[in-house]
Backbone as JSON Lines, residues from 0, in Angstrom:
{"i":0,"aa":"X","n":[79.73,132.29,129.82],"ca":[79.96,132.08,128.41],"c":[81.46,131.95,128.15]}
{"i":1,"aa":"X","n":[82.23,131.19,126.99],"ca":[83.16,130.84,126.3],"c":[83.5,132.44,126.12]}
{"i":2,"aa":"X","n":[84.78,132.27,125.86],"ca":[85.55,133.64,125.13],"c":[84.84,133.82,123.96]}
{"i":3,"aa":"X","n":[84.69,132.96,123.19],"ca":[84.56,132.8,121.82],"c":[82.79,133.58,121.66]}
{"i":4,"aa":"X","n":[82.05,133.08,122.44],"ca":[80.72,133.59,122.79],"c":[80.82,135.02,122.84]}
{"i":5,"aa":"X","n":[81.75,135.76,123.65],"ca":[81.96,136.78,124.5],"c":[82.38,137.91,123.23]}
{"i":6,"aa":"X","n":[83.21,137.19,122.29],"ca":[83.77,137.55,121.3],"c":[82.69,138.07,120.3]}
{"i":7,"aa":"X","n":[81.96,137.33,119.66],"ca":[80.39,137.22,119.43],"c":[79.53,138.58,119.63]}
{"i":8,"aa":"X","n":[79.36,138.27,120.37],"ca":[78.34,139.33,120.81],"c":[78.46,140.63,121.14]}
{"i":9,"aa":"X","n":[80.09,140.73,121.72],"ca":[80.51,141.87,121.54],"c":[80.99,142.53,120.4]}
{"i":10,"aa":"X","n":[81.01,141.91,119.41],"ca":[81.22,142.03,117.73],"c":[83.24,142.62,118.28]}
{"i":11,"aa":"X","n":[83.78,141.44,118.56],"ca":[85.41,141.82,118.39],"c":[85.87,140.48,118.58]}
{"i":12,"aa":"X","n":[86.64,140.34,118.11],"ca":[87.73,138.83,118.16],"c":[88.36,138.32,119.13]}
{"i":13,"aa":"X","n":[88.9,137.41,119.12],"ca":[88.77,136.65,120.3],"c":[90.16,137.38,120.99]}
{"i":14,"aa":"X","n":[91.18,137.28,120.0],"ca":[91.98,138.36,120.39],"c":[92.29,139.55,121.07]}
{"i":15,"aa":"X","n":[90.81,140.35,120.7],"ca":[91.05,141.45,121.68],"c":[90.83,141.12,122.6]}
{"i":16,"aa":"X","n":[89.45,140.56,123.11],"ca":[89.43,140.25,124.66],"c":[90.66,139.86,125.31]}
{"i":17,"aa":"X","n":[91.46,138.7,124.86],"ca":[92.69,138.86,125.07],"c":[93.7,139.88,126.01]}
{"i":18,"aa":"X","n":[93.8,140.63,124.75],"ca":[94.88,141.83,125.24],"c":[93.81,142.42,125.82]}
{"i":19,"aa":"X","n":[92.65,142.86,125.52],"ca":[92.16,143.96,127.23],"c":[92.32,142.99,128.32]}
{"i":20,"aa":"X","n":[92.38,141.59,128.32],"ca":[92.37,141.33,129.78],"c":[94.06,141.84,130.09]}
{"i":21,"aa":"X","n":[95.09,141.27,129.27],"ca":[96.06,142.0,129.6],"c":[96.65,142.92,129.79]}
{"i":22,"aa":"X","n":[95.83,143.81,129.2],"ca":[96.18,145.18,129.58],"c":[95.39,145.64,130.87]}
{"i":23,"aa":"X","n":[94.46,144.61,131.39],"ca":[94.08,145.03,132.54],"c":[92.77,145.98,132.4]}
{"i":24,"aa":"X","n":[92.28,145.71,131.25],"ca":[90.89,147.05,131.11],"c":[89.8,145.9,131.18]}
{"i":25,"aa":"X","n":[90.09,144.44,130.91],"ca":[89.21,143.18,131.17],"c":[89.48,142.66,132.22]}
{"i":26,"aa":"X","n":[88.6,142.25,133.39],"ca":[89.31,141.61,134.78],"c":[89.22,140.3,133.86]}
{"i":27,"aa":"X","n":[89.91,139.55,134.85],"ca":[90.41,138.12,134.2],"c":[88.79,137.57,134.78]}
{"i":28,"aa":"X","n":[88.66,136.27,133.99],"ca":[87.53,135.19,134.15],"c":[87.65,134.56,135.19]}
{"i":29,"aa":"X","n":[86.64,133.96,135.72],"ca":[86.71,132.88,136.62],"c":[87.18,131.45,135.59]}
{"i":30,"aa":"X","n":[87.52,130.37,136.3],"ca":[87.84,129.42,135.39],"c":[86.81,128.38,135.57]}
{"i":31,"aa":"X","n":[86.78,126.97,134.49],"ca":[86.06,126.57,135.03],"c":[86.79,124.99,135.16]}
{"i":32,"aa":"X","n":[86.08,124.01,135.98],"ca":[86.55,122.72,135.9],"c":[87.64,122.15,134.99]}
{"i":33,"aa":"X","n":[87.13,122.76,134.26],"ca":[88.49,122.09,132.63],"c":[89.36,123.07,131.95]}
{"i":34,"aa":"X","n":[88.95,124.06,133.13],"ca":[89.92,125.17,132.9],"c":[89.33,126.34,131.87]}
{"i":35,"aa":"X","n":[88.64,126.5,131.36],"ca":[87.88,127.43,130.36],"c":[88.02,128.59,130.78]}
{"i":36,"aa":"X","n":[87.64,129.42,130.53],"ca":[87.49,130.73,130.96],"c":[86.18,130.89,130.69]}
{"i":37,"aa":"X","n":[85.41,131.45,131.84],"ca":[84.13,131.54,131.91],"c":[83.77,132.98,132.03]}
{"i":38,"aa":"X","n":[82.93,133.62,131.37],"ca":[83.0,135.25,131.38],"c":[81.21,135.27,131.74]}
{"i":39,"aa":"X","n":[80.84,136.33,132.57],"ca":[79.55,136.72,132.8],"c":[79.03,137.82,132.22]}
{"i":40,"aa":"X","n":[78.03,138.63,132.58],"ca":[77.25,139.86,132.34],"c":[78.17,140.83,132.04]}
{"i":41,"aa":"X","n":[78.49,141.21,133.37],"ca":[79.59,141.97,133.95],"c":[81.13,142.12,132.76]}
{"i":42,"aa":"X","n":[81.44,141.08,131.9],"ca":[82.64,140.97,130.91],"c":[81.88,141.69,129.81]}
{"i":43,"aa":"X","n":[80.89,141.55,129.58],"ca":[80.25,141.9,128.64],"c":[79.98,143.28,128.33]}
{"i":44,"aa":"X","n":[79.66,143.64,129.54],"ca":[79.24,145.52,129.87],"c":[80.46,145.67,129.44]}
{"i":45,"aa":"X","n":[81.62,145.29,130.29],"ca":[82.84,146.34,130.23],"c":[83.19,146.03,128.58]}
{"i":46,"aa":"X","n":[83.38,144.91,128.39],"ca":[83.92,145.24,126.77],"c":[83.23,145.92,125.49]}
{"i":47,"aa":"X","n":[81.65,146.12,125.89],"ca":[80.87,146.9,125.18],"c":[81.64,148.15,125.69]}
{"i":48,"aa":"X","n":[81.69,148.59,127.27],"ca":[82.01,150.16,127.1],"c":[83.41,150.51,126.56]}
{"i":49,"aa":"X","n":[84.36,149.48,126.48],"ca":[85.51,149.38,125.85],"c":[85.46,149.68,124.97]}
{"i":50,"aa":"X","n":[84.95,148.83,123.9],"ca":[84.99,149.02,123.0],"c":[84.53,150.55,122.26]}
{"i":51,"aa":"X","n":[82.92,150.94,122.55],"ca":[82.52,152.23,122.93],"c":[83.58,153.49,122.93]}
{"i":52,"aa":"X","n":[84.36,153.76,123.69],"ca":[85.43,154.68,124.28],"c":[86.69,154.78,122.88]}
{"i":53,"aa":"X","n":[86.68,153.23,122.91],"ca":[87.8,152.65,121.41],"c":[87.02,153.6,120.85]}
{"i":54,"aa":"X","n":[85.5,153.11,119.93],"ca":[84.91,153.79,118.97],"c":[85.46,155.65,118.78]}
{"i":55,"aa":"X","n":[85.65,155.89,120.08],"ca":[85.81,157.72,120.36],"c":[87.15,157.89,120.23]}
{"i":56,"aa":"X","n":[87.92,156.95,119.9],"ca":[89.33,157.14,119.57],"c":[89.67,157.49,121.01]}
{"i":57,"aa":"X","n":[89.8,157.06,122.31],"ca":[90.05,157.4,123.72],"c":[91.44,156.55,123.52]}
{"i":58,"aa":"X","n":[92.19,156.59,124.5],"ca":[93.41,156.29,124.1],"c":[93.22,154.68,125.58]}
{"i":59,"aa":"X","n":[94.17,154.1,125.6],"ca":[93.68,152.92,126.8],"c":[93.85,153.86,128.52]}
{"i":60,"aa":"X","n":[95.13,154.73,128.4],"ca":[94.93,155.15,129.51],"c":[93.72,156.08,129.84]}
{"i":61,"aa":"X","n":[92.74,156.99,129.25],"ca":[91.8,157.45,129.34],"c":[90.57,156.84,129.46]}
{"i":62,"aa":"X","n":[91.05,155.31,128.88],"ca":[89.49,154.34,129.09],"c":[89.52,153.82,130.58]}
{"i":63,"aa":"X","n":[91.33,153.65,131.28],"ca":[91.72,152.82,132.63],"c":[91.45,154.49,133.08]}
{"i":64,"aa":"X","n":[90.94,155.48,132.85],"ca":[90.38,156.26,133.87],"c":[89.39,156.4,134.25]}
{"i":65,"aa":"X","n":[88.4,156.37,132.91],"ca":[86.74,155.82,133.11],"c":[86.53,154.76,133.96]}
{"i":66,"aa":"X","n":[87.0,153.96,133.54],"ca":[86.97,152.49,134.29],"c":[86.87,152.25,135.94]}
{"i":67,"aa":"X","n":[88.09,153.26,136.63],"ca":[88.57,153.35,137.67],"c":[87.08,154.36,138.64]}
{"i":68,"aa":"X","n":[86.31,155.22,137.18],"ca":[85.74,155.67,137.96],"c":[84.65,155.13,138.41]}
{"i":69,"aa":"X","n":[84.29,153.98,137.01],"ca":[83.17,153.2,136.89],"c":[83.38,152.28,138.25]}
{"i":70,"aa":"X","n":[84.2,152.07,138.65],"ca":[84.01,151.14,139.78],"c":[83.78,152.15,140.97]}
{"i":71,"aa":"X","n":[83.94,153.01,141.08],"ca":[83.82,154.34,142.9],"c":[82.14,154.83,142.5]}
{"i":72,"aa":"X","n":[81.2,153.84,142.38],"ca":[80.02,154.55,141.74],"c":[79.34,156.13,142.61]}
{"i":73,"aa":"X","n":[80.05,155.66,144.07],"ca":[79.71,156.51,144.81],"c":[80.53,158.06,144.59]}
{"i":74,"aa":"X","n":[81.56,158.14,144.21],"ca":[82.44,159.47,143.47],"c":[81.71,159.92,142.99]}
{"i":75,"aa":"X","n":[82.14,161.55,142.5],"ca":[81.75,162.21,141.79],"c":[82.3,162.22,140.51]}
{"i":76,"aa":"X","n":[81.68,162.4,139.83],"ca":[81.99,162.43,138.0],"c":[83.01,163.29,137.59]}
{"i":77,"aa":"X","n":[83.12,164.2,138.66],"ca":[84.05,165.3,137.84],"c":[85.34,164.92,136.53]}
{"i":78,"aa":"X","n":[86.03,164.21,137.37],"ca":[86.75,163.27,136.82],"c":[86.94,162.84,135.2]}
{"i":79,"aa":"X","n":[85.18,162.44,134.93],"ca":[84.77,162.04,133.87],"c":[84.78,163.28,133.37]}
{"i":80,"aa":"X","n":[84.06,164.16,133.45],"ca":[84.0,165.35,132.93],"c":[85.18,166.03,132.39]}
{"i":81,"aa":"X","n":[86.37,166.07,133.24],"ca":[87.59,166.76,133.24],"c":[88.45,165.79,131.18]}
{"i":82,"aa":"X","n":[88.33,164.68,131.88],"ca":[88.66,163.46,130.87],"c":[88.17,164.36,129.36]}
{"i":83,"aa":"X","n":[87.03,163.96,129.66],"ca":[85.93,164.54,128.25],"c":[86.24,165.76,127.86]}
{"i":84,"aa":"X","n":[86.03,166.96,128.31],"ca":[86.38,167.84,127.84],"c":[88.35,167.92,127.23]}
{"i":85,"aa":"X","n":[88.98,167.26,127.76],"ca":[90.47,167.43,127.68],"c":[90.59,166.38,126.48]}
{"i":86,"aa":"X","n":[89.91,165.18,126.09],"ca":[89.88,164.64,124.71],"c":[89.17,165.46,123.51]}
{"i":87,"aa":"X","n":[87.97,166.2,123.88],"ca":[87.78,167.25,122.96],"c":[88.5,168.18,122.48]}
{"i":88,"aa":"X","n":[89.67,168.46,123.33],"ca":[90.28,169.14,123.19],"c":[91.14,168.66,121.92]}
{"i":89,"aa":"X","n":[92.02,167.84,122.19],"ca":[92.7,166.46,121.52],"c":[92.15,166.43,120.12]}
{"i":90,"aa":"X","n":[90.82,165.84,119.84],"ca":[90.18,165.92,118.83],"c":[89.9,167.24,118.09]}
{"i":91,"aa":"X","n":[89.94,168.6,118.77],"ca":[90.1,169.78,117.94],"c":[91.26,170.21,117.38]}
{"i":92,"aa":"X","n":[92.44,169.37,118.3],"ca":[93.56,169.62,117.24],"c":[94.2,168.94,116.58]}
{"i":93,"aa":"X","n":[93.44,167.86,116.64],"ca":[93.35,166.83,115.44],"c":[92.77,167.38,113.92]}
{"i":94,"aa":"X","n":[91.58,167.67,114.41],"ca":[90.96,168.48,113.06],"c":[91.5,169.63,112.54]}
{"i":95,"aa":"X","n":[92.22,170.83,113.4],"ca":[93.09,171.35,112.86],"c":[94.74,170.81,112.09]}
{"i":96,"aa":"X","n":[95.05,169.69,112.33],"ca":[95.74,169.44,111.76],"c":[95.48,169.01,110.45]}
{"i":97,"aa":"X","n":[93.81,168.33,110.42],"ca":[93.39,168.06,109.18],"c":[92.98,168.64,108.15]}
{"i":98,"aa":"X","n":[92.83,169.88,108.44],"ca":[92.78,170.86,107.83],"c":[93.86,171.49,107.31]}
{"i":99,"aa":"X","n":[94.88,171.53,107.54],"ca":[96.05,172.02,107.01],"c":[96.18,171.33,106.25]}
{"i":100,"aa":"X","n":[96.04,169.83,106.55],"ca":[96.24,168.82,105.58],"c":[95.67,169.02,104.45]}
{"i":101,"aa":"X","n":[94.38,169.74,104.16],"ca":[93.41,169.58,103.54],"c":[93.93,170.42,102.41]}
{"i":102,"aa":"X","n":[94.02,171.7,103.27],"ca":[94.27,172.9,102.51],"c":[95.68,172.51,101.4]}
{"i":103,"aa":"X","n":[96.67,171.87,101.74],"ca":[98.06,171.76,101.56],"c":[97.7,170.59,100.29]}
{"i":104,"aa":"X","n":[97.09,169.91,100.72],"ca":[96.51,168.78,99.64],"c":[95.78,169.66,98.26]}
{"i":105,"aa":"X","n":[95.19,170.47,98.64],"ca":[94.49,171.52,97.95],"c":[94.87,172.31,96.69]}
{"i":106,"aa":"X","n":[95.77,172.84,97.49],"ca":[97.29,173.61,96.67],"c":[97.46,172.64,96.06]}
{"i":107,"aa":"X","n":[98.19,171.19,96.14],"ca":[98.57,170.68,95.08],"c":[97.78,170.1,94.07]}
{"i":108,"aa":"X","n":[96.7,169.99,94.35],"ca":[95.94,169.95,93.64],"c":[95.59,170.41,92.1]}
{"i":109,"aa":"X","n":[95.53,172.0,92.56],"ca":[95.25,173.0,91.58],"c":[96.48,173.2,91.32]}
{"i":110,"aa":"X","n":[97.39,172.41,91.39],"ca":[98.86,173.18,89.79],"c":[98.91,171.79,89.36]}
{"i":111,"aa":"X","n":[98.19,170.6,88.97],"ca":[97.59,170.01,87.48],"c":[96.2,170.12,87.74]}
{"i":112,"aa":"X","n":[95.58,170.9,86.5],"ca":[93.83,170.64,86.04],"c":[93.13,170.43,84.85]}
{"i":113,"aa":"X","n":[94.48,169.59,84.13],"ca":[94.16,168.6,83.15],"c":[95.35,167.25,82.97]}
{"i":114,"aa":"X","n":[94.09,166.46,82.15],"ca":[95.13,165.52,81.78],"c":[96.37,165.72,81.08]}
{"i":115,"aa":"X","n":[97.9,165.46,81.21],"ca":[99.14,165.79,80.34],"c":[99.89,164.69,80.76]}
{"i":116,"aa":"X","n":[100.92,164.94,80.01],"ca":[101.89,163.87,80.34],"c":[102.68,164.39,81.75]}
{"i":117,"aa":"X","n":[103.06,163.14,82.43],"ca":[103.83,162.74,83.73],"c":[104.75,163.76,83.88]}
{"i":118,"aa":"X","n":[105.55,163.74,82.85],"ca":[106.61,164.7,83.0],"c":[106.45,166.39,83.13]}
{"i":119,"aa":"X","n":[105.07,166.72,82.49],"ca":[104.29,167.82,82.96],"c":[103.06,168.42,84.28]}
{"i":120,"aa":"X","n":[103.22,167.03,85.05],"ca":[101.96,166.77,85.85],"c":[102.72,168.01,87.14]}
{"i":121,"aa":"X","n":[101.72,168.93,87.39],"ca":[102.08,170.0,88.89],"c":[102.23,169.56,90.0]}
{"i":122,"aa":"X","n":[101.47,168.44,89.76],"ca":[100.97,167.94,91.5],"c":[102.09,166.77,91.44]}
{"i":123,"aa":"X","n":[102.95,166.62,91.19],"ca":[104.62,165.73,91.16],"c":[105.23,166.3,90.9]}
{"i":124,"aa":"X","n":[105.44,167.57,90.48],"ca":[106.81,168.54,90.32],"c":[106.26,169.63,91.83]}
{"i":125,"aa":"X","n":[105.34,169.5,92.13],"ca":[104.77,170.4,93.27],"c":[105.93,169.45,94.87]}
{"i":126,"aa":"X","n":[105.36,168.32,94.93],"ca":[105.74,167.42,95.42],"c":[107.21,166.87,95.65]}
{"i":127,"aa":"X","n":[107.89,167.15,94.37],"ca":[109.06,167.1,94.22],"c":[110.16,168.38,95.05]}
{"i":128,"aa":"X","n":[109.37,169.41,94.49],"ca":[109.83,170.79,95.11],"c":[109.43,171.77,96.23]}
{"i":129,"aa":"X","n":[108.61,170.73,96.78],"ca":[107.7,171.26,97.91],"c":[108.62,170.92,99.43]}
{"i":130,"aa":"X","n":[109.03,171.85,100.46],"ca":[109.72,171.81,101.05],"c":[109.43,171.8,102.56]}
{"i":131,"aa":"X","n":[109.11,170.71,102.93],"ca":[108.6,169.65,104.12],"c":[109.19,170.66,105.13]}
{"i":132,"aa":"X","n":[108.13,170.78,106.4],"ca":[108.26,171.46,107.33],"c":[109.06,170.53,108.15]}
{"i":133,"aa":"X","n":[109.57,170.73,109.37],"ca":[110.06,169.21,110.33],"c":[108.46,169.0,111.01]}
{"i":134,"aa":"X","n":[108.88,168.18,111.23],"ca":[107.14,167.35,111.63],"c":[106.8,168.32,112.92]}
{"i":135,"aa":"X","n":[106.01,169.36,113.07],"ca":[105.69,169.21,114.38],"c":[105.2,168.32,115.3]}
{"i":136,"aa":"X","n":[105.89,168.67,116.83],"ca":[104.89,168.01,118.11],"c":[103.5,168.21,117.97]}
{"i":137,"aa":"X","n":[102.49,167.16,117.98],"ca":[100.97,167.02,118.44],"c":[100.95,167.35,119.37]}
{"i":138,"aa":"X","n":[100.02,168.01,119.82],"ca":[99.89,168.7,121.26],"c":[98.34,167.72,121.02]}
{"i":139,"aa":"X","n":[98.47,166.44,120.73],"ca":[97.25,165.45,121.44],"c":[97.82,164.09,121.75]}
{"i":140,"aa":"X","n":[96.82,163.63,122.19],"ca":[97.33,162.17,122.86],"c":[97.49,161.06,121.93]}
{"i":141,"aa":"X","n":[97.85,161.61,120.43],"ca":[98.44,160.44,119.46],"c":[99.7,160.29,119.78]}
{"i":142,"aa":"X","n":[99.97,161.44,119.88],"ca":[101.92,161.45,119.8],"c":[102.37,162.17,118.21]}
């Protein structure tokens, strides 16, 4: 099949296929006579599980680890396992961060709980006088 096909069915643009082949998480196509790029079964799996992993917010180097394992079928999983649990991890302190967020959003919230004028509004004089931590380090694989 055409890129464009490939694109299709994997519900992503032609684009991405693209950059995963360049980034190396898509092996490149065979070509064909007129030069096309011809993609099989096999393009298809991987950019479904690509994509998949994307869906889990996995970062590309954690998907080029799946990947690496997906090809040693004979290995053991551990690997995978180790991966998984250490992005859960990632994702729990993600949600703790969202939660602070939440809470902090919260607070400002409740100092306006009616309509007034601008110049009386809590949640912009809160904002105004509210005194920004320095950003902490993520201790996850956003950065």
């Amino acid at each position: 099949m055409k890129i464009g096909e490939l694109g299709q069915i994997a519900q992503c643009t032609v684009e991405t296929v693209r950059y995963y082949e360049k980034e190396g998480l898509l092996p490149q196509p065979e070509r064909t006579a007129g030069n096309f790029r011809s993609y099989g079964p096999q393009h298809l799996e991987r950019l479904r599980f690509i994509r998949n992993c994307r869906a889990l917010d996995m970062t590309h180097g954690e998907i080029r680890t799946l990947l690496e394992v997906m090809d040693a079928p004979a290995a053991g999983c551990g690997r995978v396992n180790a991966l998984l649990d250490e992005h859960i991890g990632h994702v729990d302190a993600r949600i703790a961060e969202l939660m602070q967020l939440k809470q902090q959003l919260g607070e400002l919230r409740h100092q306006c709980q009616a309509e007034q004028p601008v110049a009386a509004c809590g949640i912009l004089q809160g904002l105004v006088s509210m005194e920004s931590e320095a950003r902490q380090e993520r201790h996850t694989h956003l950065g």
